[in-house]
Amino acid sequence: MIRSLPPFAAVVVAAGSGMRAGGAKQWRSLAGKPVVRWSIEALLDGGAEDLVLVVAPEARPDAEACLSDLTGWRLADGGATRADSVRNGLEALGGPETRAVLVHDAARPLLTASVIGRVLHALEDADGALPALPVADSLRRATDGVMAGAVNREALWRAQTPQAFRFRTLVDAYAAWPTGETATDEATVVERAGGRVRIVEGDARLLKLTYPEDFAMAEALIPRQIRVGQGFDAHRWGPGTSVWLCGVEIAHDQTLIGHSDADAGLHALTDAILGAMGDGDIGDHFPPTDPQWKGASSDLFLIHAVERLTARGGRLVNVDVTLICERPKVKPHRQAMRERLAALLSLPLDAVSVKATTTEAMGFTGRGEGLAAQALATIELPA
Ligand code: MG
């Protein structure tokens, strides 16, 4: 049975310049969401009663842009060192003295409720709690690239955050810390002040984004769900000399009538992608009453849907379009259509299918009154 979490507050440190990751990494997007927002949301969802985010004074606008639609957090200014930043955060937080405070590094975005629960519960019989992972690789000392002995890894742990303490314990420990010495983390500060810091199970996903390549690794660790959406569209035939289908113009003795270029294949596909995201339909995003879409190339609609997917940290897996008509013959144009869609969607060709069928002269497509299109899209979204 899951025990409910004791009340807690949090200080999130995002004041570093993150130069090793190629600039301020905490504002960069990770799977469609700013790095800093991942842990802020995890802490607020985990029940943080109060949350102070410590940032460099000049980064206040960045923080506000990333978090403006969330409530329950406030800002404090960072200091010259990490320790100064944490002290500023604690000062902004204030008491109560016995309240549990989690100190977390914004560069560790993939924080889970389980880790929050483990450090909080460990505080019941310790002065501090530290999530950590055992060292799996064997360790060696080396001098100038030449091995100079082995290190026993049995007693070694890789420290992570969030680290948990009582408010007063941490404030007093920092007050006792010798000036001029650099504190790597709060667990060290509390331990030096004589506190008993318990090590609890960390999480491999809590990796610290340090180098640019770490972003790709973190993205790969984010749980994703597969979703499927479907779309359908039909347009009426009218006088004309060519028709647009799946982004390709085909010479024909009629055209499809519509407000835009009437590309039913692209419309069905746009709806399939929006459908997979639960994000309305093409008419919601591009109302047919809006004159700016008159005669518009339907590429725009499709690209818009893909941009909305990307903004949510999602990606397309594959698409499958079926065109339903007696004429024109689709087969000679299928390859061009697949190539066009693959280019528009940045998908490999084997993830793009265009098929065609007739309805054996039955129904509105069979009588040549109009053309219909169906589409399926498979997407991945952060779970
Ligand atoms: Mg349409």
Short mmCIF file of N, CA and C and ligand atoms in Angstrom, two decimals, residues 233-235 264 267, ligand 1:
data_model
loop_
_atom_site.label_atom_id
_atom_site.label_comp_id
_atom_site.label_asym_id
_atom_site.label_seq_id
_atom_site.Cartn_x
_atom_site.Cartn_y
_atom_site.Cartn_z
N ASP A 233 -12.19 12.40 -45.20
CA ASP A 233 -12.60 13.63 -45.86
C ASP A 233 -13.17 13.29 -47.24
N ALA A 234 -14.01 14.16 -47.74
CA ALA A 234 -14.57 13.99 -49.08
C ALA A 234 -14.77 15.36 -49.70
N HIS A 235 -14.53 15.45 -50.99
CA HIS A 235 -14.81 16.68 -51.73
C HIS A 235 -15.52 16.34 -53.04
N ALA A 264 -8.12 16.24 -50.41
CA ALA A 264 -8.80 15.39 -49.41
C ALA A 264 -7.81 14.45 -48.71
N HIS A 267 -6.15 16.48 -46.05
CA HIS A 267 -7.12 16.84 -45.00
C HIS A 267 -7.38 15.65 -44.08
MG MG B 1 -11.49 18.75 -46.79
#
